Amino acid sequence: MESAGVHNYMEQLVLDQLRLHPDSHAMDVDSREDVACIALNQLAPRYIRHDVDMAFYMAPAEQELLEERVSMALQEAFDKVRSMPRHG
């Protein structure tokens, strides 16, 4: 099965909000990636082939709910990463 077009829609939502989050600018790349992974692991995946599929089939209220869940998951992830010193 070829699946080049299949992807988790939540990844883009998390990465978009992460880029805009004020706390992300003070973090190094590794810490930002940790935040993204922790947040994504808290969210149910939404696999799609094309982003336009989600825009077409999702009601605005559902999109708002997803964005709110992403925001909450990111805040929890930021708190967790800040509370754990880096080892390396």
XYZ file of N, CA and C in Angstrom:
264
model
N 0.848 -1.188 0.000
C 0.000 0.000 0.000
C 0.886 1.240 0.000
N 0.671 2.091 -0.927
C 1.395 3.355 -0.981
C 0.602 4.387 -0.192
N 1.271 5.087 0.738
C 0.534 6.008 1.614
C 1.198 7.372 1.718
N 1.802 7.820 0.648
C 2.532 9.089 0.692
C 1.639 10.264 1.063
N 0.364 10.202 0.729
C -0.514 11.324 1.013
C -1.195 11.268 2.363
N -1.108 10.136 3.047
C -1.785 9.978 4.331
C -0.956 10.636 5.430
N -1.615 11.458 6.242
C -0.902 12.086 7.358
C -1.872 12.412 8.489
N -1.309 12.676 9.644
C -2.089 13.001 10.836
C -2.354 14.507 10.833
N -3.592 14.879 10.661
C -3.987 16.286 10.610
C -3.590 17.027 11.883
N -3.581 16.323 13.010
C -3.259 16.951 14.290
C -1.822 17.475 14.318
N -0.922 16.819 13.581
C 0.468 17.280 13.561
C 0.565 18.721 13.083
N -0.153 19.041 12.030
C -0.092 20.406 11.505
C -0.693 21.400 12.480
N -1.806 21.025 13.120
C -2.406 21.928 14.109
C -1.445 22.184 15.264
N -0.804 21.125 15.753
C 0.152 21.277 16.859
C 1.328 22.145 16.427
N 1.906 21.867 15.278
C 3.072 22.638 14.828
C 2.718 24.103 14.572
N 1.538 24.359 14.009
C 1.121 25.745 13.774
C 0.977 26.508 15.089
N 0.297 25.899 16.064
C 0.120 26.582 17.352
C 1.441 26.697 18.100
N 2.293 25.701 17.970
C 3.598 25.741 18.636
C 4.423 26.921 18.129
N 4.421 27.132 16.822
C 5.180 28.251 16.238
C 4.693 29.601 16.756
N 3.402 29.709 17.018
C 2.821 30.979 17.465
C 2.860 31.168 18.978
N 3.126 30.109 19.712
C 3.088 30.167 21.176
C 4.276 30.983 21.692
N 4.039 31.974 22.547
C 5.137 32.823 23.034
C 6.216 32.055 23.800
N 5.857 30.985 24.491
C 6.848 30.217 25.249
C 7.830 29.472 24.352
N 7.441 29.192 23.122
C 8.312 28.404 22.244
C 9.549 29.181 21.805
N 9.463 30.497 21.787
C 10.579 31.303 21.291
C 11.775 31.288 22.237
N 11.545 30.985 23.505
C 12.631 30.942 24.483
C 13.229 29.540 24.611
N 12.736 28.584 23.845
C 13.200 27.198 23.951
C 14.109 26.838 22.788
N 15.005 25.878 23.056
C 15.828 25.364 21.963
C 15.004 24.380 21.125
N 15.559 23.968 20.007
C 14.841 23.104 19.070
C 14.451 21.784 19.729
N 15.374 21.182 20.485
C 15.070 19.907 21.140
C 13.879 20.038 22.085
N 13.834 21.098 22.851
C 12.726 21.303 23.792
C 11.412 21.522 23.052
N 11.447 22.283 21.959
C 10.225 22.493 21.169
C 9.726 21.173 20.584
N 10.654 20.336 20.120
C 10.252 19.041 19.578
C 9.686 18.146 20.674
N 10.260 18.219 21.879
C 9.704 17.472 23.014
C 8.275 17.922 23.292
N 8.050 19.224 23.279
C 6.705 19.767 23.508
C 5.743 19.228 22.448
N 6.154 19.254 21.193
C 5.285 18.770 20.114
C 4.943 17.295 20.311
N 5.941 16.482 20.635
C 5.699 15.045 20.818
C 4.774 14.776 21.997
N 5.013 15.451 23.110
C 4.174 15.256 24.298
C 2.739 15.673 23.998
N 2.574 16.799 23.336
C 1.223 17.264 22.993
C 0.535 16.281 22.046
N 1.240 15.840 21.015
C 0.632 14.916 20.052
C 0.231 13.599 20.703
N 1.005 13.140 21.666
C 0.668 11.887 22.343
C -0.564 12.015 23.230
N -0.979 13.233 23.525
C -2.196 13.464 24.313
C -3.445 13.568 23.434
N -3.245 13.690 22.146
C -4.356 13.936 21.219
C -4.637 12.708 20.355
N -5.898 12.468 20.092
C -6.262 11.384 19.177
C -5.858 11.780 17.761
N -5.224 10.866 17.021
C -4.835 11.193 15.647
C -6.059 11.304 14.739
N -5.936 12.125 13.732
C -6.985 12.288 12.710
C -6.292 12.131 11.356
N -6.283 10.918 10.836
C -5.586 10.647 9.590
C -6.429 11.054 8.393
N -5.783 11.759 7.477
C -6.455 12.243 6.274
C -5.504 12.118 5.094
N -6.033 12.277 3.912
C -5.205 12.299 2.709
C -4.898 13.726 2.281
N -5.876 14.602 2.411
C -5.709 15.989 1.973
C -6.272 16.917 3.044
N -5.549 17.993 3.344
C -6.026 18.943 4.352
C -7.389 19.518 3.989
N -7.643 19.672 2.711
C -8.924 20.227 2.278
C -10.071 19.302 2.695
N -9.790 17.998 2.844
C -10.819 17.066 3.315
C -11.349 17.490 4.678
N -10.458 17.873 5.580
C -10.877 18.276 6.922
C -11.671 19.575 6.863
N -11.217 20.507 6.066
C -11.909 21.794 5.964
C -13.317 21.607 5.400
N -13.461 20.681 4.475
C -14.753 20.468 3.826
C -15.730 19.716 4.722
N -15.237 18.705 5.435
C -16.127 17.829 6.199
C -16.316 18.230 7.653
N -15.505 19.131 8.170
C -15.578 19.484 9.585
C -16.373 20.773 9.782
N -17.303 20.720 10.710
C -18.078 21.913 11.053
C -17.173 22.905 11.780
N -17.439 24.201 11.661
C -16.612 25.203 12.350
C -16.510 24.957 13.858
N -17.583 24.502 14.473
C -17.549 24.233 15.919
C -16.595 23.087 16.240
N -16.545 22.082 15.367
C -15.626 20.959 15.578
C -14.178 21.413 15.406
N -13.926 22.283 14.429
C -12.578 22.825 14.226
C -12.144 23.612 15.457
N -13.050 24.412 16.003
C -12.740 25.175 17.220
C -12.410 24.255 18.379
N -13.160 23.173 18.512
C -12.922 22.212 19.586
C -11.554 21.557 19.432
N -11.194 21.182 18.212
C -9.874 20.599 17.969
C -8.769 21.582 18.340
N -8.928 22.829 17.932
C -7.915 23.836 18.233
C -7.806 24.077 19.735
N -8.927 24.018 20.440
C -8.904 24.177 21.894
C -8.185 22.998 22.554
N -8.453 21.790 22.067
C -7.766 20.604 22.602
C -6.263 20.689 22.360
N -5.883 21.151 21.184
C -4.460 21.308 20.872
C -3.834 22.330 21.811
N -4.507 23.433 22.019
C -3.997 24.475 22.912
C -3.787 23.940 24.326
N -4.755 23.178 24.829
C -4.629 22.609 26.176
C -3.498 21.582 26.237
N -3.385 20.744 25.211
C -2.318 19.743 25.174
C -0.951 20.416 25.116
N -0.846 21.494 24.348
C 0.421 22.225 24.270
C 0.783 22.851 25.609
N -0.184 23.432 26.291
C 0.122 24.051 27.581
C 0.618 23.009 28.577
N -0.036 21.847 28.607
C 0.417 20.768 29.489
C 1.816 20.305 29.103
N 2.081 20.225 27.808
C 3.396 19.796 27.334
C 4.472 20.820 27.695
N 4.179 22.110 27.528
C 5.136 23.145 27.938
C 5.435 23.030 29.425
N 4.404 22.860 30.239
C 4.601 22.739 31.686
C 5.477 21.542 32.020
N 5.243 20.431 31.343
C 6.019 19.215 31.609
C 7.481 19.394 31.209
N 7.723 19.952 30.040
C 9.101 20.140 29.569
C 9.848 21.121 30.463
N 9.180 22.190 30.878
C 9.834 23.164 31.763
C 10.157 22.560 33.127
N 9.368 21.595 33.572
C 9.572 21.011 34.902
C 10.659 19.939 34.923
N 11.120 19.516 33.754
C 12.120 18.450 33.685
C 13.427 19.004 33.135
N 14.479 18.978 33.954
C 15.769 19.455 33.444
C 16.289 18.522 32.354
N 16.990 19.094 31.429
C 17.573 18.327 30.323
C 18.762 17.521 30.803
N 18.858 16.294 30.326
C 20.020 15.442 30.607
C 20.664 15.116 29.274
N 21.964 15.129 29.230
C 22.549 14.810 27.949
C 23.968 14.749 27.906
